[in-house]
Amino acid sequence: MAVTGKVTMIVDAPLDEAYQKFCDYSLWDQWMPAGFRPVKGPARVLQAGDNVKVKLKAVGPAMTVPLKVFRATTNKEITWGGGPKGLLHAEHCFFFEDAGEGRTRIRSEETFKGALTLPAPGLMKKEIERIGGEQLQAFSTWISK
């Protein structure tokens, strides 16, 4: 079973700036929320094939989690994910598009697949959307300064 959560936000920054700053791992410590903190990764804009580590605090104790960047298309998309396939594998996509007037629309779509999605898919969807919303809100606040 797959569980997907989606959140969209418009940020006050042009498309190129929003994409570059959102995808620059070296800037994550300036804006990522407390539940998703950078631990180890490249000091540059992420590229497909990169491996990073983050400290994830969703439910239960915080864990350091390895993630792989699956796709990175400049000014369009960045997708990362990880976890054991069949148990709880996640793929988190962020899609970027020009919203006009120097603003950018960012859509977060995160999908979890595996046996651990079965017990409470509705609660999991709400948690996915909460975390994606926190990431987008934190980025919007930071880039607007």
Short mmCIF file of N, CA and C in Angstrom, two decimals:
data_model
loop_
_atom_site.label_atom_id
_atom_site.label_comp_id
_atom_site.label_asym_id
_atom_site.label_seq_id
_atom_site.Cartn_x
_atom_site.Cartn_y
_atom_site.Cartn_z
N MET A 1 0.84 -1.19 0.00
CA MET A 1 0.00 0.00 0.00
C MET A 1 0.88 1.24 0.00
N ALA A 2 0.47 2.26 -0.72
CA ALA A 2 1.18 3.53 -0.77
C ALA A 2 0.34 4.60 -0.09
N VAL A 3 1.02 5.48 0.63
CA VAL A 3 0.38 6.63 1.27
C VAL A 3 1.11 7.87 0.78
N THR A 4 0.35 8.83 0.23
CA THR A 4 0.94 10.05 -0.31
C THR A 4 0.32 11.26 0.36
N GLY A 5 1.18 12.22 0.69
CA GLY A 5 0.74 13.51 1.21
C GLY A 5 1.24 14.61 0.29
N LYS A 6 0.41 15.64 0.08
CA LYS A 6 0.76 16.74 -0.82
C LYS A 6 0.49 18.07 -0.13
N VAL A 7 1.41 19.02 -0.35
CA VAL A 7 1.27 20.37 0.17
C VAL A 7 1.84 21.32 -0.87
N THR A 8 1.20 22.47 -1.06
CA THR A 8 1.70 23.47 -2.01
C THR A 8 1.80 24.82 -1.31
N MET A 9 2.85 25.58 -1.67
CA MET A 9 3.03 26.92 -1.11
C MET A 9 3.67 27.81 -2.17
N ILE A 10 3.32 29.07 -2.16
CA ILE A 10 3.97 30.06 -3.02
C ILE A 10 4.94 30.85 -2.15
N VAL A 11 6.20 30.95 -2.63
CA VAL A 11 7.23 31.68 -1.88
C VAL A 11 7.60 32.94 -2.63
N ASP A 12 8.03 33.95 -1.88
CA ASP A 12 8.40 35.25 -2.45
C ASP A 12 9.85 35.25 -2.91
N ALA A 13 10.11 34.54 -4.00
CA ALA A 13 11.44 34.51 -4.62
C ALA A 13 11.27 34.02 -6.05
N PRO A 14 12.08 34.54 -6.97
CA PRO A 14 12.01 34.06 -8.35
C PRO A 14 12.39 32.58 -8.44
N LEU A 15 11.93 31.93 -9.48
CA LEU A 15 12.11 30.49 -9.66
C LEU A 15 13.56 30.04 -9.49
N ASP A 16 14.49 30.67 -10.20
CA ASP A 16 15.89 30.24 -10.15
C ASP A 16 16.45 30.35 -8.73
N GLU A 17 16.19 31.46 -8.06
CA GLU A 17 16.68 31.65 -6.69
C GLU A 17 16.05 30.64 -5.73
N ALA A 18 14.74 30.44 -5.85
CA ALA A 18 14.05 29.50 -4.95
C ALA A 18 14.61 28.09 -5.13
N TYR A 19 14.76 27.66 -6.37
CA TYR A 19 15.27 26.30 -6.62
C TYR A 19 16.69 26.15 -6.08
N GLN A 20 17.57 27.08 -6.45
CA GLN A 20 18.98 26.98 -6.05
C GLN A 20 19.13 26.96 -4.53
N LYS A 21 18.43 27.83 -3.84
CA LYS A 21 18.57 27.91 -2.38
C LYS A 21 17.89 26.73 -1.69
N PHE A 22 16.77 26.27 -2.20
CA PHE A 22 16.10 25.12 -1.61
C PHE A 22 16.96 23.87 -1.73
N CYS A 23 17.62 23.72 -2.85
CA CYS A 23 18.39 22.50 -3.14
C CYS A 23 19.84 22.56 -2.68
N ASP A 24 20.28 23.69 -2.14
CA ASP A 24 21.67 23.83 -1.67
C ASP A 24 21.76 23.25 -0.26
N TYR A 25 22.32 22.06 -0.15
CA TYR A 25 22.40 21.36 1.14
C TYR A 25 23.14 22.19 2.19
N SER A 26 24.12 22.99 1.77
CA SER A 26 24.89 23.79 2.73
C SER A 26 24.04 24.88 3.39
N LEU A 27 22.87 25.17 2.84
CA LEU A 27 21.98 26.19 3.42
C LEU A 27 20.88 25.59 4.30
N TRP A 28 20.72 24.27 4.28
CA TRP A 28 19.61 23.65 5.01
C TRP A 28 19.63 23.97 6.50
N ASP A 29 20.81 24.08 7.09
CA ASP A 29 20.85 24.35 8.54
C ASP A 29 20.31 25.73 8.87
N GLN A 30 20.15 26.60 7.87
CA GLN A 30 19.61 27.93 8.09
C GLN A 30 18.08 27.96 8.08
N TRP A 31 17.47 26.94 7.50
CA TRP A 31 16.01 27.03 7.39
C TRP A 31 15.22 25.75 7.62
N MET A 32 15.82 24.58 7.45
CA MET A 32 15.03 23.35 7.65
C MET A 32 14.49 23.30 9.07
N PRO A 33 13.26 22.84 9.25
CA PRO A 33 12.67 22.79 10.60
C PRO A 33 13.36 21.76 11.49
N ALA A 34 13.11 21.87 12.78
CA ALA A 34 13.77 21.01 13.78
C ALA A 34 13.54 19.52 13.53
N GLY A 35 12.47 19.15 12.90
CA GLY A 35 12.16 17.75 12.65
C GLY A 35 12.90 17.14 11.47
N PHE A 36 13.71 17.95 10.77
CA PHE A 36 14.42 17.48 9.57
C PHE A 36 15.70 18.29 9.44
N ARG A 37 16.75 17.85 10.13
CA ARG A 37 17.99 18.64 10.20
C ARG A 37 19.12 17.98 9.40
N PRO A 38 19.90 18.79 8.68
CA PRO A 38 21.03 18.24 7.93
C PRO A 38 22.12 17.72 8.86
N VAL A 39 22.75 16.60 8.50
CA VAL A 39 23.84 16.01 9.26
C VAL A 39 25.11 15.96 8.41
N LYS A 40 25.00 15.40 7.21
CA LYS A 40 26.17 15.26 6.35
C LYS A 40 25.73 15.25 4.89
N GLY A 41 26.45 16.05 4.08
CA GLY A 41 26.15 16.10 2.66
C GLY A 41 27.04 17.11 1.98
N PRO A 42 26.92 17.27 0.67
CA PRO A 42 27.79 18.17 -0.07
C PRO A 42 27.46 19.64 0.21
N ALA A 43 28.47 20.49 0.15
CA ALA A 43 28.30 21.92 0.39
C ALA A 43 27.99 22.61 -0.95
N ARG A 44 26.88 22.22 -1.55
CA ARG A 44 26.47 22.74 -2.86
C ARG A 44 25.03 22.33 -3.13
N VAL A 45 24.55 22.74 -4.30
CA VAL A 45 23.22 22.32 -4.76
C VAL A 45 23.26 20.81 -5.01
N LEU A 46 22.25 20.12 -4.50
CA LEU A 46 22.18 18.67 -4.64
C LEU A 46 21.99 18.25 -6.10
N GLN A 47 22.57 17.10 -6.42
CA GLN A 47 22.47 16.53 -7.76
C GLN A 47 21.99 15.09 -7.66
N ALA A 48 21.40 14.59 -8.73
CA ALA A 48 20.98 13.18 -8.76
C ALA A 48 22.18 12.30 -8.44
N GLY A 49 21.96 11.32 -7.56
CA GLY A 49 23.03 10.41 -7.16
C GLY A 49 23.70 10.78 -5.85
N ASP A 50 23.50 12.01 -5.37
CA ASP A 50 24.08 12.42 -4.09
C ASP A 50 23.48 11.62 -2.95
N ASN A 51 24.29 11.40 -1.93
CA ASN A 51 23.85 10.77 -0.69
C ASN A 51 24.01 11.78 0.43
N VAL A 52 22.98 11.93 1.25
CA VAL A 52 23.02 12.85 2.38
C VAL A 52 22.50 12.12 3.62
N LYS A 53 22.75 12.74 4.77
CA LYS A 53 22.18 12.24 6.02
C LYS A 53 21.44 13.38 6.69
N VAL A 54 20.29 13.05 7.27
CA VAL A 54 19.50 14.03 8.01
C VAL A 54 19.08 13.42 9.34
N LYS A 55 18.84 14.29 10.31
CA LYS A 55 18.27 13.85 11.58
C LYS A 55 16.78 14.09 11.48
N LEU A 56 16.03 13.01 11.53
CA LEU A 56 14.58 13.04 11.35
C LEU A 56 13.89 12.81 12.68
N LYS A 57 12.98 13.72 13.01
CA LYS A 57 12.19 13.58 14.24
C LYS A 57 10.73 13.73 13.84
N ALA A 58 10.05 12.61 13.67
CA ALA A 58 8.63 12.64 13.32
C ALA A 58 7.83 12.06 14.48
N VAL A 59 7.85 10.76 14.60
CA VAL A 59 7.18 10.06 15.69
C VAL A 59 8.25 9.25 16.41
N GLY A 60 8.32 9.36 17.73
CA GLY A 60 9.34 8.63 18.48
C GLY A 60 10.64 9.40 18.54
N PRO A 61 11.72 8.71 18.90
CA PRO A 61 13.01 9.40 19.05
C PRO A 61 13.58 9.83 17.70
N ALA A 62 14.43 10.88 17.71
CA ALA A 62 15.09 11.34 16.49
C ALA A 62 16.04 10.26 15.99
N MET A 63 16.13 10.14 14.67
CA MET A 63 17.01 9.15 14.04
C MET A 63 17.81 9.82 12.94
N THR A 64 19.07 9.40 12.78
CA THR A 64 19.85 9.84 11.63
C THR A 64 19.54 8.89 10.48
N VAL A 65 19.12 9.47 9.37
CA VAL A 65 18.61 8.69 8.24
C VAL A 65 19.40 9.02 6.97
N PRO A 66 19.89 8.00 6.26
CA PRO A 66 20.52 8.26 4.96
C PRO A 66 19.47 8.43 3.88
N LEU A 67 19.70 9.40 3.02
CA LEU A 67 18.80 9.64 1.88
C LEU A 67 19.62 9.71 0.60
N LYS A 68 19.00 9.32 -0.48
CA LYS A 68 19.64 9.41 -1.80
C LYS A 68 18.82 10.37 -2.65
N VAL A 69 19.51 11.23 -3.40
CA VAL A 69 18.83 12.11 -4.35
C VAL A 69 18.59 11.30 -5.62
N PHE A 70 17.32 11.06 -5.92
CA PHE A 70 16.96 10.26 -7.09
C PHE A 70 16.91 11.09 -8.37
N ARG A 71 16.33 12.30 -8.26
CA ARG A 71 16.21 13.17 -9.44
C ARG A 71 16.47 14.61 -9.03
N ALA A 72 17.10 15.36 -9.93
CA ALA A 72 17.30 16.79 -9.74
C ALA A 72 17.31 17.43 -11.12
N THR A 73 16.26 18.16 -11.42
CA THR A 73 16.13 18.86 -12.69
C THR A 73 16.03 20.34 -12.38
N THR A 74 17.05 21.10 -12.76
CA THR A 74 17.15 22.51 -12.41
C THR A 74 15.85 23.26 -12.68
N ASN A 75 15.41 23.99 -11.66
CA ASN A 75 14.22 24.84 -11.69
C ASN A 75 12.91 24.07 -11.90
N LYS A 76 12.96 22.73 -11.76
CA LYS A 76 11.74 21.94 -11.95
C LYS A 76 11.46 20.98 -10.79
N GLU A 77 12.47 20.19 -10.39
CA GLU A 77 12.20 19.12 -9.42
C GLU A 77 13.46 18.70 -8.68
N ILE A 78 13.28 18.35 -7.41
CA ILE A 78 14.28 17.60 -6.65
C ILE A 78 13.53 16.50 -5.91
N THR A 79 14.08 15.29 -5.96
CA THR A 79 13.45 14.14 -5.29
C THR A 79 14.51 13.36 -4.55
N TRP A 80 14.24 13.12 -3.25
CA TRP A 80 15.13 12.28 -2.46
C TRP A 80 14.30 11.24 -1.74
N GLY A 81 14.96 10.25 -1.19
CA GLY A 81 14.24 9.25 -0.43
C GLY A 81 15.15 8.18 0.11
N GLY A 82 14.51 7.19 0.72
CA GLY A 82 15.27 6.09 1.29
C GLY A 82 14.37 5.20 2.12
N GLY A 83 15.01 4.29 2.81
CA GLY A 83 14.30 3.34 3.66
C GLY A 83 14.21 1.98 2.99
N PRO A 84 14.00 0.96 3.80
CA PRO A 84 13.95 -0.40 3.26
C PRO A 84 12.69 -0.64 2.42
N LYS A 85 12.91 -1.04 1.17
CA LYS A 85 11.77 -1.35 0.29
C LYS A 85 11.03 -2.55 0.86
N GLY A 86 9.71 -2.48 0.79
CA GLY A 86 8.88 -3.55 1.32
C GLY A 86 8.47 -3.31 2.76
N LEU A 87 9.25 -2.51 3.48
CA LEU A 87 8.94 -2.22 4.88
C LEU A 87 8.42 -0.80 5.03
N LEU A 88 9.25 0.19 4.69
CA LEU A 88 8.84 1.59 4.74
C LEU A 88 9.82 2.41 3.90
N HIS A 89 9.54 2.52 2.63
CA HIS A 89 10.39 3.25 1.69
C HIS A 89 9.69 4.56 1.33
N ALA A 90 10.43 5.67 1.40
CA ALA A 90 9.85 6.98 1.12
C ALA A 90 10.51 7.60 -0.11
N GLU A 91 9.71 8.39 -0.82
CA GLU A 91 10.21 9.21 -1.91
C GLU A 91 9.55 10.57 -1.77
N HIS A 92 10.39 11.62 -1.57
CA HIS A 92 9.87 12.97 -1.35
C HIS A 92 10.26 13.84 -2.53
N CYS A 93 9.26 14.31 -3.26
CA CYS A 93 9.46 15.15 -4.45
C CYS A 93 9.04 16.59 -4.13
N PHE A 94 9.82 17.52 -4.64
CA PHE A 94 9.46 18.93 -4.60
C PHE A 94 9.47 19.42 -6.04
N PHE A 95 8.34 19.99 -6.48
CA PHE A 95 8.20 20.49 -7.84
C PHE A 95 8.12 22.02 -7.78
N PHE A 96 8.84 22.68 -8.69
CA PHE A 96 8.96 24.14 -8.70
C PHE A 96 8.38 24.68 -10.00
N GLU A 97 7.61 25.78 -9.89
CA GLU A 97 7.13 26.45 -11.11
C GLU A 97 6.97 27.93 -10.85
N ASP A 98 7.18 28.70 -11.89
CA ASP A 98 7.06 30.15 -11.81
C ASP A 98 5.61 30.51 -11.50
N ALA A 99 5.41 31.31 -10.46
CA ALA A 99 4.06 31.73 -10.08
C ALA A 99 3.80 33.18 -10.48
N GLY A 100 4.73 33.79 -11.22
CA GLY A 100 4.57 35.17 -11.67
C GLY A 100 4.95 36.16 -10.59
N GLU A 101 5.23 37.38 -11.01
CA GLU A 101 5.55 38.49 -10.10
C GLU A 101 6.70 38.16 -9.16
N GLY A 102 7.71 37.43 -9.66
CA GLY A 102 8.89 37.12 -8.85
C GLY A 102 8.64 36.10 -7.75
N ARG A 103 7.61 35.28 -7.91
CA ARG A 103 7.29 34.27 -6.90
C ARG A 103 7.37 32.87 -7.51
N THR A 104 7.47 31.87 -6.63
CA THR A 104 7.59 30.48 -7.07
C THR A 104 6.61 29.61 -6.32
N ARG A 105 5.93 28.74 -7.04
CA ARG A 105 5.05 27.74 -6.44
C ARG A 105 5.88 26.47 -6.23
N ILE A 106 5.88 25.97 -4.99
CA ILE A 106 6.58 24.73 -4.67
C ILE A 106 5.54 23.73 -4.17
N ARG A 107 5.54 22.56 -4.79
CA ARG A 107 4.62 21.49 -4.39
C ARG A 107 5.43 20.33 -3.81
N SER A 108 5.10 19.95 -2.60
CA SER A 108 5.71 18.81 -1.92
C SER A 108 4.79 17.61 -2.09
N GLU A 109 5.35 16.50 -2.58
CA GLU A 109 4.61 15.23 -2.68
C GLU A 109 5.50 14.14 -2.11
N GLU A 110 5.07 13.54 -1.02
CA GLU A 110 5.87 12.46 -0.42
C GLU A 110 5.02 11.20 -0.37
N THR A 111 5.62 10.10 -0.84
CA THR A 111 4.94 8.81 -0.86
C THR A 111 5.73 7.80 -0.06
N PHE A 112 5.03 7.12 0.84
CA PHE A 112 5.61 6.00 1.59
C PHE A 112 4.97 4.72 1.09
N LYS A 113 5.80 3.69 0.91
CA LYS A 113 5.31 2.37 0.49
C LYS A 113 5.89 1.32 1.42
N GLY A 114 5.12 0.29 1.67
CA GLY A 114 5.61 -0.83 2.47
C GLY A 114 4.64 -1.25 3.54
N ALA A 115 5.00 -2.33 4.21
CA ALA A 115 4.14 -2.95 5.22
C ALA A 115 3.78 -2.00 6.36
N LEU A 116 4.68 -1.10 6.73
CA LEU A 116 4.41 -0.22 7.87
C LEU A 116 3.42 0.89 7.56
N THR A 117 2.98 1.00 6.30
CA THR A 117 1.94 1.98 5.98
C THR A 117 0.54 1.43 6.27
N LEU A 118 0.43 0.13 6.46
CA LEU A 118 -0.89 -0.51 6.59
C LEU A 118 -1.66 -0.16 7.86
N PRO A 119 -1.03 -0.05 9.04
CA PRO A 119 -1.82 0.13 10.26
C PRO A 119 -2.66 1.41 10.31
N ALA A 120 -2.14 2.54 9.82
CA ALA A 120 -2.87 3.79 9.97
C ALA A 120 -2.57 4.74 8.82
N PRO A 121 -3.03 4.44 7.61
CA PRO A 121 -2.69 5.28 6.47
C PRO A 121 -3.20 6.72 6.59
N GLY A 122 -4.36 6.91 7.20
CA GLY A 122 -4.90 8.27 7.36
C GLY A 122 -4.03 9.13 8.26
N LEU A 123 -3.58 8.57 9.37
CA LEU A 123 -2.69 9.30 10.28
C LEU A 123 -1.35 9.56 9.61
N MET A 124 -0.86 8.59 8.86
CA MET A 124 0.42 8.75 8.18
C MET A 124 0.34 9.88 7.15
N LYS A 125 -0.77 9.95 6.41
CA LYS A 125 -0.95 11.01 5.42
C LYS A 125 -0.92 12.38 6.09
N LYS A 126 -1.60 12.51 7.22
CA LYS A 126 -1.60 13.79 7.95
C LYS A 126 -0.20 14.16 8.40
N GLU A 127 0.57 13.19 8.88
CA GLU A 127 1.94 13.45 9.34
C GLU A 127 2.84 13.84 8.16
N ILE A 128 2.69 13.17 7.04
CA ILE A 128 3.45 13.51 5.83
C ILE A 128 3.17 14.95 5.43
N GLU A 129 1.90 15.33 5.43
CA GLU A 129 1.52 16.69 5.03
C GLU A 129 1.97 17.72 6.06
N ARG A 130 1.96 17.36 7.33
CA ARG A 130 2.45 18.28 8.37
C ARG A 130 3.94 18.56 8.16
N ILE A 131 4.73 17.51 7.96
CA ILE A 131 6.17 17.68 7.80
C ILE A 131 6.49 18.45 6.51
N GLY A 132 5.84 18.08 5.41
CA GLY A 132 6.06 18.82 4.15
C GLY A 132 5.67 20.28 4.29
N GLY A 133 4.56 20.54 4.98
CA GLY A 133 4.13 21.91 5.22
C GLY A 133 5.12 22.69 6.07
N GLU A 134 5.67 22.04 7.10
CA GLU A 134 6.68 22.69 7.94
C GLU A 134 7.92 23.04 7.13
N GLN A 135 8.34 22.13 6.25
CA GLN A 135 9.51 22.41 5.41
C GLN A 135 9.25 23.60 4.50
N LEU A 136 8.11 23.62 3.83
CA LEU A 136 7.80 24.72 2.92
C LEU A 136 7.62 26.03 3.67
N GLN A 137 6.97 26.01 4.83
CA GLN A 137 6.78 27.23 5.60
C GLN A 137 8.11 27.78 6.10
N ALA A 138 8.97 26.91 6.59
CA ALA A 138 10.29 27.34 7.08
C ALA A 138 11.11 27.95 5.94
N PHE A 139 11.06 27.32 4.77
CA PHE A 139 11.79 27.85 3.61
C PHE A 139 11.21 29.20 3.19
N SER A 140 9.90 29.31 3.13
CA SER A 140 9.25 30.56 2.73
C SER A 140 9.63 31.70 3.67
N THR A 141 9.60 31.44 4.96
CA THR A 141 9.96 32.46 5.95
C THR A 141 11.42 32.87 5.78
N TRP A 142 12.30 31.90 5.62
CA TRP A 142 13.73 32.17 5.51
C TRP A 142 14.07 32.95 4.23
N ILE A 143 13.53 32.53 3.09
CA ILE A 143 13.90 33.16 1.82
C ILE A 143 13.29 34.55 1.69
N SER A 144 12.25 34.85 2.45
CA SER A 144 11.59 36.16 2.39
C SER A 144 12.33 37.23 3.18
N LYS A 145 13.32 36.82 3.98
CA LYS A 145 14.04 37.80 4.81
C LYS A 145 14.89 38.74 3.98
#
